[in-house]
PDB file of C-alpha atoms in Angstrom:
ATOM      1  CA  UNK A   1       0.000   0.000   0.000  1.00 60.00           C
ATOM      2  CA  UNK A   2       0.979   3.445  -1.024  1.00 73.00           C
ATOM      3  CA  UNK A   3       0.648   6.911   0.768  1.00 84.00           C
ATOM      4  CA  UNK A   4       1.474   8.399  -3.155  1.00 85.00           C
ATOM      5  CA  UNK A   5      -0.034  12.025  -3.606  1.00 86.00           C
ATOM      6  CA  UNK A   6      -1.457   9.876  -6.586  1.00 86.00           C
ATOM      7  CA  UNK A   7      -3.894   8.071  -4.022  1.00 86.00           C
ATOM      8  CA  UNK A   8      -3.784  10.554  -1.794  1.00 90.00           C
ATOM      9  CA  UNK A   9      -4.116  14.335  -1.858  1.00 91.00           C
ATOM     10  CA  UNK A  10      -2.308  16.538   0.699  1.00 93.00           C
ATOM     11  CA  UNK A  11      -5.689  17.536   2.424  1.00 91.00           C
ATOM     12  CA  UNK A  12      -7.021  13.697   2.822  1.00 93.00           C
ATOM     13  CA  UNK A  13      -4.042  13.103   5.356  1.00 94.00           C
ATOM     14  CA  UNK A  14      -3.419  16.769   6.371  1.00 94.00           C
ATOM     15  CA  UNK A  15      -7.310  16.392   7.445  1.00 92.00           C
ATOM     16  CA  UNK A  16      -6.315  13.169   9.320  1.00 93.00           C
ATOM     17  CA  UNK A  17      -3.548  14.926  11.139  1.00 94.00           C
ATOM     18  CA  UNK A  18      -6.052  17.935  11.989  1.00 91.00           C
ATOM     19  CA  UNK A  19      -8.265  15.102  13.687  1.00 90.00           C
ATOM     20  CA  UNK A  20      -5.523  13.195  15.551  1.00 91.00           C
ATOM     21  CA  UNK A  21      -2.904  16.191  17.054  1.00 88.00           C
ATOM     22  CA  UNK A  22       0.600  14.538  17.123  1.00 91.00           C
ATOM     23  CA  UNK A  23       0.441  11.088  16.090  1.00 94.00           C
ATOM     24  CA  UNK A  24       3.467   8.087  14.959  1.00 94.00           C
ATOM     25  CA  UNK A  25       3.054   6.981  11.408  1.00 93.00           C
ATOM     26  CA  UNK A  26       2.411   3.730  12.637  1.00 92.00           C
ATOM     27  CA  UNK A  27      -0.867   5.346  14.223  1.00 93.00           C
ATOM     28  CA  UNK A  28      -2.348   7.129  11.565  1.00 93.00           C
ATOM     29  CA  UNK A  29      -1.941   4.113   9.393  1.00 91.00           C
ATOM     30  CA  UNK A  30      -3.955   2.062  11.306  1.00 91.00           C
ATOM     31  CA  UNK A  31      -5.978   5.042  12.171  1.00 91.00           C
ATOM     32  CA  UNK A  32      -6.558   5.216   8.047  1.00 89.00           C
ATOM     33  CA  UNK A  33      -7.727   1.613   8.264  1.00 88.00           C
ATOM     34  CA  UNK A  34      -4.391   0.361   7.188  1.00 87.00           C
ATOM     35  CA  UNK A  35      -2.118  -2.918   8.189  1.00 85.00           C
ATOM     36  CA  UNK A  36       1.437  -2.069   9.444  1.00 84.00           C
ATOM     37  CA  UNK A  37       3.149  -2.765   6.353  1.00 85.00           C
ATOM     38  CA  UNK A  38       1.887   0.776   5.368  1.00 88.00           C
ATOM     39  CA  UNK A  39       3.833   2.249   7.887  1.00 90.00           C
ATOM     40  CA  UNK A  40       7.221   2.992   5.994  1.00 91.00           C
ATOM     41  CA  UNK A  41       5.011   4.193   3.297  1.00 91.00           C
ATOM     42  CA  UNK A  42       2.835   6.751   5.356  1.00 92.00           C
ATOM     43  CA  UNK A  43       6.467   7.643   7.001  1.00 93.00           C
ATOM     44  CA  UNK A  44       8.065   8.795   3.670  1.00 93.00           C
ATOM     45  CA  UNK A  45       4.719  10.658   2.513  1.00 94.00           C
ATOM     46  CA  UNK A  46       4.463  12.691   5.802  1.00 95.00           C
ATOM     47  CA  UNK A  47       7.931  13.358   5.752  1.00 95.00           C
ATOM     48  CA  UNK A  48       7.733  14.666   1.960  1.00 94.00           C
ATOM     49  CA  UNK A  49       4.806  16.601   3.304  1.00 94.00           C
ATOM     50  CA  UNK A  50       7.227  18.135   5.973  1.00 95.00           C
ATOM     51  CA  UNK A  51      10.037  18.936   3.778  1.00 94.00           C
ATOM     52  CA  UNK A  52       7.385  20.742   1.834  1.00 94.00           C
ATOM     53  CA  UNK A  53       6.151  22.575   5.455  1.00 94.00           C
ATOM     54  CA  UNK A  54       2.794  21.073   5.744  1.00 94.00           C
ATOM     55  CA  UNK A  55       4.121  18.985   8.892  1.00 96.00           C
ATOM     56  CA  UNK A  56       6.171  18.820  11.352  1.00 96.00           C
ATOM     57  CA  UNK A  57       8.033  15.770  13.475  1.00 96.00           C
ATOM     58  CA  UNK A  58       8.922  15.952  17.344  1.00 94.00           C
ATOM     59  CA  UNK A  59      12.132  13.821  17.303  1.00 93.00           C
ATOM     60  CA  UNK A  60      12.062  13.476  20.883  1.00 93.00           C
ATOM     61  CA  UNK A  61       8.552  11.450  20.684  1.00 93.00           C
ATOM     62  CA  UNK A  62       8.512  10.501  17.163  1.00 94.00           C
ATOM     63  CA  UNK A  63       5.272  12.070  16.534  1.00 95.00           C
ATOM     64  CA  UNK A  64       3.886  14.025  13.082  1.00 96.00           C
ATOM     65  CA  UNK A  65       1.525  17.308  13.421  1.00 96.00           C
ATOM     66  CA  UNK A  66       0.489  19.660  11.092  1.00 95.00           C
ATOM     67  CA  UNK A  67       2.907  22.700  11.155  1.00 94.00           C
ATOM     68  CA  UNK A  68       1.619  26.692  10.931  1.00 92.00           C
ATOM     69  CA  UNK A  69       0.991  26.381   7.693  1.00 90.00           C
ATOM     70  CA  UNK A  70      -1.061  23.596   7.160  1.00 91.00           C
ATOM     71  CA  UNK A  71      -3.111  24.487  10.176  1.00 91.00           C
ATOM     72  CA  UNK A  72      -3.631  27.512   8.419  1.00 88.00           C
ATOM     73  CA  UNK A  73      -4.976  25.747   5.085  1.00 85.00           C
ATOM     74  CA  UNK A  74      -6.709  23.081   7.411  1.00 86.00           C
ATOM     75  CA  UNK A  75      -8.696  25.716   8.796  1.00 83.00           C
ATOM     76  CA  UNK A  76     -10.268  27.507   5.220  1.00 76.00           C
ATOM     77  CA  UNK A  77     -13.745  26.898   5.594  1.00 60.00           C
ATOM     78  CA  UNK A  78     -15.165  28.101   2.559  1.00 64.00           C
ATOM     79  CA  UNK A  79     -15.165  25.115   0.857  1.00 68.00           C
ATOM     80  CA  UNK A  80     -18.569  24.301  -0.811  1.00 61.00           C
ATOM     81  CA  UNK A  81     -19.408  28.373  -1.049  1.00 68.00           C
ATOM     82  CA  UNK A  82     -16.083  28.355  -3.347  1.00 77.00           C
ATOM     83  CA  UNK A  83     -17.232  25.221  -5.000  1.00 73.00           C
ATOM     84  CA  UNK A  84     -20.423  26.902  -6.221  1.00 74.00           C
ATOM     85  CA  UNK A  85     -18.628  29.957  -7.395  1.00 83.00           C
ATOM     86  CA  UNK A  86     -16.223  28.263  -9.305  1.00 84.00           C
ATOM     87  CA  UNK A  87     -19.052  25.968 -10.993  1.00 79.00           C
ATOM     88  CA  UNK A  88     -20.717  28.810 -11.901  1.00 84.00           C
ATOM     89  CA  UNK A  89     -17.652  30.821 -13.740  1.00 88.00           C
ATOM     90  CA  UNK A  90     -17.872  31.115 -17.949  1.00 89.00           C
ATOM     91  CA  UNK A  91     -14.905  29.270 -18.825  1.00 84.00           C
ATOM     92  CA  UNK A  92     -12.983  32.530 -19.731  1.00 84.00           C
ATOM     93  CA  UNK A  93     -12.975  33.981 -16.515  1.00 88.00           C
ATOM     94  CA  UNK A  94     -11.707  30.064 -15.025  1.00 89.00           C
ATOM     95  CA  UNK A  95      -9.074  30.576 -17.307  1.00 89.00           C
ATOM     96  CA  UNK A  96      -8.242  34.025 -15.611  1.00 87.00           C
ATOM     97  CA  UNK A  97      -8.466  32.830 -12.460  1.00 90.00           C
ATOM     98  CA  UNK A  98      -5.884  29.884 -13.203  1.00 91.00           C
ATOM     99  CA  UNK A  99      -3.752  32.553 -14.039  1.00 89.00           C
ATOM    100  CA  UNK A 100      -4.352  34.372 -10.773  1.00 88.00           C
ATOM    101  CA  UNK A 101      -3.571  31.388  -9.093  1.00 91.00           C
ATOM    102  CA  UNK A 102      -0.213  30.592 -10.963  1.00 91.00           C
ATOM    103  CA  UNK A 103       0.811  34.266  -9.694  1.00 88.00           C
ATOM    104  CA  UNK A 104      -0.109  32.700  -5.970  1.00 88.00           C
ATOM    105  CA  UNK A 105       2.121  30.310  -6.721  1.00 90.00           C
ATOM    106  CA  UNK A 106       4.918  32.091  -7.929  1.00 88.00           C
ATOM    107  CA  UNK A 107       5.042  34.805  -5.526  1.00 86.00           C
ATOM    108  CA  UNK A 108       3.131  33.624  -2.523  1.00 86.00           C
ATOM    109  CA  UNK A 109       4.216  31.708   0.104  1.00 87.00           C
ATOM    110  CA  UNK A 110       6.380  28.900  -0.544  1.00 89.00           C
ATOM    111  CA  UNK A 111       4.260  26.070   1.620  1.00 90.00           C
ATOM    112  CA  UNK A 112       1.365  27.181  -0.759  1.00 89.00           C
ATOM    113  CA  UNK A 113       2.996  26.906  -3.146  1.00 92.00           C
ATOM    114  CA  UNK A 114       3.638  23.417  -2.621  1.00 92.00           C
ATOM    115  CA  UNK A 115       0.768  22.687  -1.785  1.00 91.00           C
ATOM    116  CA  UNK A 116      -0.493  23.922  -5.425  1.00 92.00           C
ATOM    117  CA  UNK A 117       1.607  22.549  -7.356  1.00 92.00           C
ATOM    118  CA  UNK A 118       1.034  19.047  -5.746  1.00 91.00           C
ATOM    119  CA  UNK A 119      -3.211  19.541  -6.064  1.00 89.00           C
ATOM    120  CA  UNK A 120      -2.207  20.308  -9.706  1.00 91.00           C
ATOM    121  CA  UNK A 121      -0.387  16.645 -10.205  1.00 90.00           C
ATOM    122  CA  UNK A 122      -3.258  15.121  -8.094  1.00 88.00           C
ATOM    123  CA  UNK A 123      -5.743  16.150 -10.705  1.00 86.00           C
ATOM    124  CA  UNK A 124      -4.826  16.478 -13.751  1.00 88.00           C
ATOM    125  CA  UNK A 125      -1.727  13.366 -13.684  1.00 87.00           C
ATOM    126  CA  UNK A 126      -2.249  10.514 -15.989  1.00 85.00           C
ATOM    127  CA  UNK A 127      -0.894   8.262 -13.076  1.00 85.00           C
ATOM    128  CA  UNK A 128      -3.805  10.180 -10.540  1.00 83.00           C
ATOM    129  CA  UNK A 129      -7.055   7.661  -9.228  1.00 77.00           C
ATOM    130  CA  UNK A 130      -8.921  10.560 -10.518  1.00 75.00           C
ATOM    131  CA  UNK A 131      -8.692   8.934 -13.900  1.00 73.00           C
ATOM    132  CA  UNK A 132      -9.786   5.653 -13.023  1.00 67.00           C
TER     133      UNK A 132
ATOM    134  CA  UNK B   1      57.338  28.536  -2.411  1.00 71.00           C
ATOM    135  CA  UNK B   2      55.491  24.935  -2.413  1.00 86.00           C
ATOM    136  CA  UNK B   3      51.908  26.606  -2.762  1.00 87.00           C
ATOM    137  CA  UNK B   4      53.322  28.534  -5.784  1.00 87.00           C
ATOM    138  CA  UNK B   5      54.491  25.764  -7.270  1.00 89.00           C
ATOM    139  CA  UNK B   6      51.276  24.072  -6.967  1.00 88.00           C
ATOM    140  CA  UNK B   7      49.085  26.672  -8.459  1.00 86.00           C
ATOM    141  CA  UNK B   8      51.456  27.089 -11.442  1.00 86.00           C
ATOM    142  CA  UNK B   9      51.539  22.877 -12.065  1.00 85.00           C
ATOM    143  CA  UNK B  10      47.530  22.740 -11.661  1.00 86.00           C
ATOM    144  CA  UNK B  11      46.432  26.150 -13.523  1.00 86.00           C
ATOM    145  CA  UNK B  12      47.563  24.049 -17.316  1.00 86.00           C
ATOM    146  CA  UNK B  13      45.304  21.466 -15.618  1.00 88.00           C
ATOM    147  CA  UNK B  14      42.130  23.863 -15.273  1.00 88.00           C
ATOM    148  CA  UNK B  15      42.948  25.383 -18.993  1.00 88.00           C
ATOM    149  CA  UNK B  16      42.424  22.098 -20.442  1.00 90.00           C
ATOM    150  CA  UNK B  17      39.719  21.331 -18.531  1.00 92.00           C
ATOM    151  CA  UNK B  18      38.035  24.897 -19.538  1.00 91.00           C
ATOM    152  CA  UNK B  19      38.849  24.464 -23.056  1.00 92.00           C
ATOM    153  CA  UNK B  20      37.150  20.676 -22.937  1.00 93.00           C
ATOM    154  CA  UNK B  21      33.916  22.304 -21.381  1.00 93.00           C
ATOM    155  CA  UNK B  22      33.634  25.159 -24.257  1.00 93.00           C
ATOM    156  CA  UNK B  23      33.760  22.170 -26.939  1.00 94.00           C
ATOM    157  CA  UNK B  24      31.381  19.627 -25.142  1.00 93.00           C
ATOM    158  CA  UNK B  25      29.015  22.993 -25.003  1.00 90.00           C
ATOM    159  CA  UNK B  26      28.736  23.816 -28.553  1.00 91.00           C
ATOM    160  CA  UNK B  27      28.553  20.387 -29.345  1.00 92.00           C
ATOM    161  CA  UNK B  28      25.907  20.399 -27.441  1.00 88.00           C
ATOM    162  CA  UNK B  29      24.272  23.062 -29.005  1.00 86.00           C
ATOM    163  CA  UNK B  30      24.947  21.916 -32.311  1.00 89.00           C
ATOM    164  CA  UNK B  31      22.713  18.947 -31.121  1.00 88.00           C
ATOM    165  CA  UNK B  32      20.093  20.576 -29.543  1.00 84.00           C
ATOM    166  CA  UNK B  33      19.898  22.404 -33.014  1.00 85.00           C
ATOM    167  CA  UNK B  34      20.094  19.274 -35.217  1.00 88.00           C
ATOM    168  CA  UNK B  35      17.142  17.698 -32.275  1.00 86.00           C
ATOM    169  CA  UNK B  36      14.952  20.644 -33.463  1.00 85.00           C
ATOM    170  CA  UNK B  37      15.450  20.268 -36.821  1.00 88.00           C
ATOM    171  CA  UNK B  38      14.238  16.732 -36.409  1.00 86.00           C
ATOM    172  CA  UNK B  39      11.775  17.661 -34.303  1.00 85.00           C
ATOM    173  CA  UNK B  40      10.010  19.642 -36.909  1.00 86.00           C
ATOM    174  CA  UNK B  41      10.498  17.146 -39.746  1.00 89.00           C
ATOM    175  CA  UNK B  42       8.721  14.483 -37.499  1.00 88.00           C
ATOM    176  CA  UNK B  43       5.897  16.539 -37.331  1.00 86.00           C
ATOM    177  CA  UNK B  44       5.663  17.488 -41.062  1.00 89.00           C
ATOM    178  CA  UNK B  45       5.848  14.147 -42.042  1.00 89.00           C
ATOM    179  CA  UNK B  46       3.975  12.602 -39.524  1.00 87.00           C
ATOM    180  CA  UNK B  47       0.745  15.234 -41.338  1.00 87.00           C
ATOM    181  CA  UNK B  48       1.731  14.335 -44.413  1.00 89.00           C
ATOM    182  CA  UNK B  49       1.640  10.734 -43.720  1.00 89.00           C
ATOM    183  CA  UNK B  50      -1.998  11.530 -41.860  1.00 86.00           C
ATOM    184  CA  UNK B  51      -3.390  12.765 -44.747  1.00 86.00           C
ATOM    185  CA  UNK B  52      -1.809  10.230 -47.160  1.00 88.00           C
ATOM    186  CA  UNK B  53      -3.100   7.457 -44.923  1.00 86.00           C
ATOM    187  CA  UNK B  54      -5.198   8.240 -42.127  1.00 79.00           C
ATOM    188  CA  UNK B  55      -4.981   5.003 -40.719  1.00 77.00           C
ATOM    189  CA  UNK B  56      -1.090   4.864 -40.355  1.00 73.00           C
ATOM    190  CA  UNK B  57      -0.678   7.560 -37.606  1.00 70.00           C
ATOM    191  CA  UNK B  58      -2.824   6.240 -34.672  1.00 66.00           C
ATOM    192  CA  UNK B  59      -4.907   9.099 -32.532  1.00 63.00           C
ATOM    193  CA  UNK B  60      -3.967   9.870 -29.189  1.00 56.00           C
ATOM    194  CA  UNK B  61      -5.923   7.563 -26.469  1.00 55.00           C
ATOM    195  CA  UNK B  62      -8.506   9.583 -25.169  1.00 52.00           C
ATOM    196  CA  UNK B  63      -7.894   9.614 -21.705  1.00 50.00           C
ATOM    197  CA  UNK B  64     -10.880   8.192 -19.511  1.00 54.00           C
ATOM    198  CA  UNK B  65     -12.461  10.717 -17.285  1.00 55.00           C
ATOM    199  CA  UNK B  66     -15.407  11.879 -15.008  1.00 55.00           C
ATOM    200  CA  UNK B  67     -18.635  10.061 -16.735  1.00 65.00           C
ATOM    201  CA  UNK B  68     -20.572  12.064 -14.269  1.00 76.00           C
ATOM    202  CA  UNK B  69     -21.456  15.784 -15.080  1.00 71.00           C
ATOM    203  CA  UNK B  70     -23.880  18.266 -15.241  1.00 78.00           C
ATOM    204  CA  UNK B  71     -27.103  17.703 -13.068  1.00 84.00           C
ATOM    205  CA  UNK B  72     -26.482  14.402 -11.936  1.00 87.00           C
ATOM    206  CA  UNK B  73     -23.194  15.445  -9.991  1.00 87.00           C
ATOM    207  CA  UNK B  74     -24.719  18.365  -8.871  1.00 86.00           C
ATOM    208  CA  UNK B  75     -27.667  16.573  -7.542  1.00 90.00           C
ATOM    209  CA  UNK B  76     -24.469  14.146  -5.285  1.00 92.00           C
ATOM    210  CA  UNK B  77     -23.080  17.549  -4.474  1.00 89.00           C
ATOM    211  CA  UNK B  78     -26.106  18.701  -2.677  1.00 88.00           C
ATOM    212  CA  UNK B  79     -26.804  15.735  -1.165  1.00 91.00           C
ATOM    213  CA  UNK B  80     -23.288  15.285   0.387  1.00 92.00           C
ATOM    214  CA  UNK B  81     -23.496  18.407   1.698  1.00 88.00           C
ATOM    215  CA  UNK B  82     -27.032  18.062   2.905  1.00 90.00           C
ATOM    216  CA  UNK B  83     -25.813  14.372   4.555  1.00 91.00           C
ATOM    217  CA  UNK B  84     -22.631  16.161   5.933  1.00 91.00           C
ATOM    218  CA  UNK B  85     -23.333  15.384   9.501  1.00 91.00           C
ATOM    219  CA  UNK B  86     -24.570  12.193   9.410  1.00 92.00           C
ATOM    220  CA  UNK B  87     -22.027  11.093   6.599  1.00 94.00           C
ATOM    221  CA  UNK B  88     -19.493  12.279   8.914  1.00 93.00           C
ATOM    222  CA  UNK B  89     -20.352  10.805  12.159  1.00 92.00           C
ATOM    223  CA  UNK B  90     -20.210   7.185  10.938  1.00 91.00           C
ATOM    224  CA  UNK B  91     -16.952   5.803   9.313  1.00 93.00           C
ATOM    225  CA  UNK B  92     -17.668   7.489   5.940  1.00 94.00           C
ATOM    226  CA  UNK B  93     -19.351   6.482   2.315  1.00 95.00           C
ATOM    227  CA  UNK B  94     -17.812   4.365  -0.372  1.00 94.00           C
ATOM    228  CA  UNK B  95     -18.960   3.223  -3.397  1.00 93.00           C
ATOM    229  CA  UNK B  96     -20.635  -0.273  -3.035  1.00 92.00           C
ATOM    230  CA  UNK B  97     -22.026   1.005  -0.009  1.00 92.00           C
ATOM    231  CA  UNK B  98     -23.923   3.948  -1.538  1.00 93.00           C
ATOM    232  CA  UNK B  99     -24.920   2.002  -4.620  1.00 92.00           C
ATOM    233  CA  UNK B 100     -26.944  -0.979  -1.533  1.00 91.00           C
ATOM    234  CA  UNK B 101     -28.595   1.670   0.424  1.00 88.00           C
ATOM    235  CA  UNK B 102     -31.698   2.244  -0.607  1.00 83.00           C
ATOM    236  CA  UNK B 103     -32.185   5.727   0.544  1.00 81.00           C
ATOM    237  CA  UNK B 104     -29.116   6.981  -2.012  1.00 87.00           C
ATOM    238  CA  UNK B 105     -31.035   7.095  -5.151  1.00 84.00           C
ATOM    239  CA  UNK B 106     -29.289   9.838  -6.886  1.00 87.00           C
ATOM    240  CA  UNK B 107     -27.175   7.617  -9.404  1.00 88.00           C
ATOM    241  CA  UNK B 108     -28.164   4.049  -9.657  1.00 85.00           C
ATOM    242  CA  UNK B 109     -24.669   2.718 -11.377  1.00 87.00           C
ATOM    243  CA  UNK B 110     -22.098   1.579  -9.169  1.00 88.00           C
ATOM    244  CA  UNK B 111     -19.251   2.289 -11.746  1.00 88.00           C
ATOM    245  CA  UNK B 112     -20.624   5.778 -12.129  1.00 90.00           C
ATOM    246  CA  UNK B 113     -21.106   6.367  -8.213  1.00 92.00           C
ATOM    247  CA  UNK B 114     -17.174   5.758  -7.974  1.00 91.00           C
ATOM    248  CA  UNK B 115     -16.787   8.224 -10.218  1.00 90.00           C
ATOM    249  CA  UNK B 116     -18.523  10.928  -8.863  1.00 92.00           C
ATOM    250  CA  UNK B 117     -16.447   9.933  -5.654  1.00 93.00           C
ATOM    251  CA  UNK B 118     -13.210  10.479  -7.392  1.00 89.00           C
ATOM    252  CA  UNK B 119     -14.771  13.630  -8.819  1.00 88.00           C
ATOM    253  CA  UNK B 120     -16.122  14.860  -5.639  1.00 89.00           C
ATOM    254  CA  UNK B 121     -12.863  14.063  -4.175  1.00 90.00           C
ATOM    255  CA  UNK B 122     -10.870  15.703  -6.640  1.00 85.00           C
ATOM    256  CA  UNK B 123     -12.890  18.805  -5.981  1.00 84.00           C
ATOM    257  CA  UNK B 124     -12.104  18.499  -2.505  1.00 85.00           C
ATOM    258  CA  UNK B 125     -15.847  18.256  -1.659  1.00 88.00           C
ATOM    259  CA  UNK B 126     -15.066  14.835   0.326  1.00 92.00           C
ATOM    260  CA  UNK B 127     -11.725  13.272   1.460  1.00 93.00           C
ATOM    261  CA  UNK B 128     -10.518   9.913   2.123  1.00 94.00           C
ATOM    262  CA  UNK B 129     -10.715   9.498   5.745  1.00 94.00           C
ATOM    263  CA  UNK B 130      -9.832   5.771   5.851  1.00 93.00           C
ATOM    264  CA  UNK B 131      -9.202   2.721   3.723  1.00 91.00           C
ATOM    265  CA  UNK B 132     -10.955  -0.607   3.749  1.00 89.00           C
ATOM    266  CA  UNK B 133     -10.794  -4.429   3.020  1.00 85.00           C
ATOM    267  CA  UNK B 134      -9.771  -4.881  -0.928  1.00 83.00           C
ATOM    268  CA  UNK B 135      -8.762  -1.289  -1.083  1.00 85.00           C
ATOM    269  CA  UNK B 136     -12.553   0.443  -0.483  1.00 90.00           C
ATOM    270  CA  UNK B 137     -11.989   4.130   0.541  1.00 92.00           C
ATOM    271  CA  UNK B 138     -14.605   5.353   3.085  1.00 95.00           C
ATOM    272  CA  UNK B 139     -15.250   9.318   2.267  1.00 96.00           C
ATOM    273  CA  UNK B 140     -16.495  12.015   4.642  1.00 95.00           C
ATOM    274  CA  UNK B 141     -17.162  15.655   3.593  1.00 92.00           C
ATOM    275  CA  UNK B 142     -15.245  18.271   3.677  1.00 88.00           C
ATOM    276  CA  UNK B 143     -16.569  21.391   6.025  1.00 69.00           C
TER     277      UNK B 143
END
């Protein structure tokens, strides 16, 4: 079993973290429903996920948390109002705001723009479950 | 002085290996322009060829998609939103389970309720909160 960001998106386990406060990666596979031969695997995704600032890891007790910045995404609520608003766009202006966004990502913060770049792969990869 | 001496026996050294760089770069220009060229000749003659025969130059694979759109996955976006709570207290909706219950009636085929739970995932409507036996994903939605 793989944690890939091709299974997974950021958010999915991000949203997990949010749940569980500082938890081993042994724990939030199992917590995921998972046997403990995921645990390397959900290891090496949250520590991807660190190295891109979503996460942190206390050394001292081995445990993964969402960092500043991820809390901070975590706690947008806005969710289905942005969903309709985006529906509702004429594709020109989508196109627009795509381009707004690639400014975001360019010169806004760096965890962002991680965290955009990797939503990008997630939907629109030929490898991504969104295909199947 | 010995460092002297050193500098003036290695500096021959670092001309010959400055000299070797300059040549491996413009050969490596020189390819990158011959690559274009090719480049550009594929493509002409792969049109010509399409139009000489059509059945020679095989179309791009479509790639598969949402088969979900328009009313029917707005119809699941409402409801998972209107279900939110209750979705959300229990360990989550998945495909085979939505497609049994007999309350769901919104789409009545299973391959096409997986697919508006990749979609609805994708849009970040729902996330995966755990996995199950044979690789089931149990949803919940997304505040």
């Amino acid at each position: 079993m793989s944690f890939s960001m091709y299974e997974f998106r950021d958010t999915d386990l991000m949203a997990k973290l949010s749940e569980l406060g500082g938890v081993s990666s042994k724990d939030l596979a199992s917590e995921m429903g998972l046997t403990e031969e995921a645990t390397r695997a959900a290891g090496i995704r949250l520590a991807w996920m660190r190295r891109y600032g979503m996460t942190t890891f206390d050394q001292r007790q081995r445990l993964w948390a969402l960092s500043r910045s991820g809390e901070r995404v975590m706690a947008a609520k806005r969710r289905a109002v942005l969903h309709d608003l985006v529906e509702q766009m004429p594709e020109g202006e989508l196109v627009e705001a795509m381009a707004y966004i690639c400014s975001r990502y360019r010169h806004g913060d760096p965890v962002l723009g991680h965290m955009l770049r990797r939503e990008f792969i997630f939907g629109t990869s030929p490898r991504s479950r969104v295909w199947r | 002085m010995e460092l002297e001496r050193l500098e003036q026996e290695l500096r021959p050294m670092a001309d010959t290996v400055r000299q070797t760089l300059v040549k491996v770069n413009e050969e490596i220009e020189h390819d990158k322009q011959t690559l274009r060229a090719l480049y550009a000749m594929r493509s002409r003659l792969t049109a010509l060829l399409k139009q000489l025969d059509p059945d020679a130059v095989p179309t791009q694979k479509k790639q598969k998609g949402y088969d979900v759109g328009g009313a029917t996955y707005q119809a699941f976006s409402d409801w998972l939103v209107l279900h939110r709570e209750e979705i959300n207290q229990g360990p989550g909706i998945y495909a085979s389970g939505l497609y049994d219950d007999p309350g769901f009636g919104i789409i009545s085929n299973k391959s096409q309720i997986s697919k508006a739970l990749a979609r609805a995932h994708s849009d970040g409507l729902i996330r995966i909160d755990s996995m199950g036996q044979g690789g089931r994903k149990y949803f919940k939605v997304v505040a």
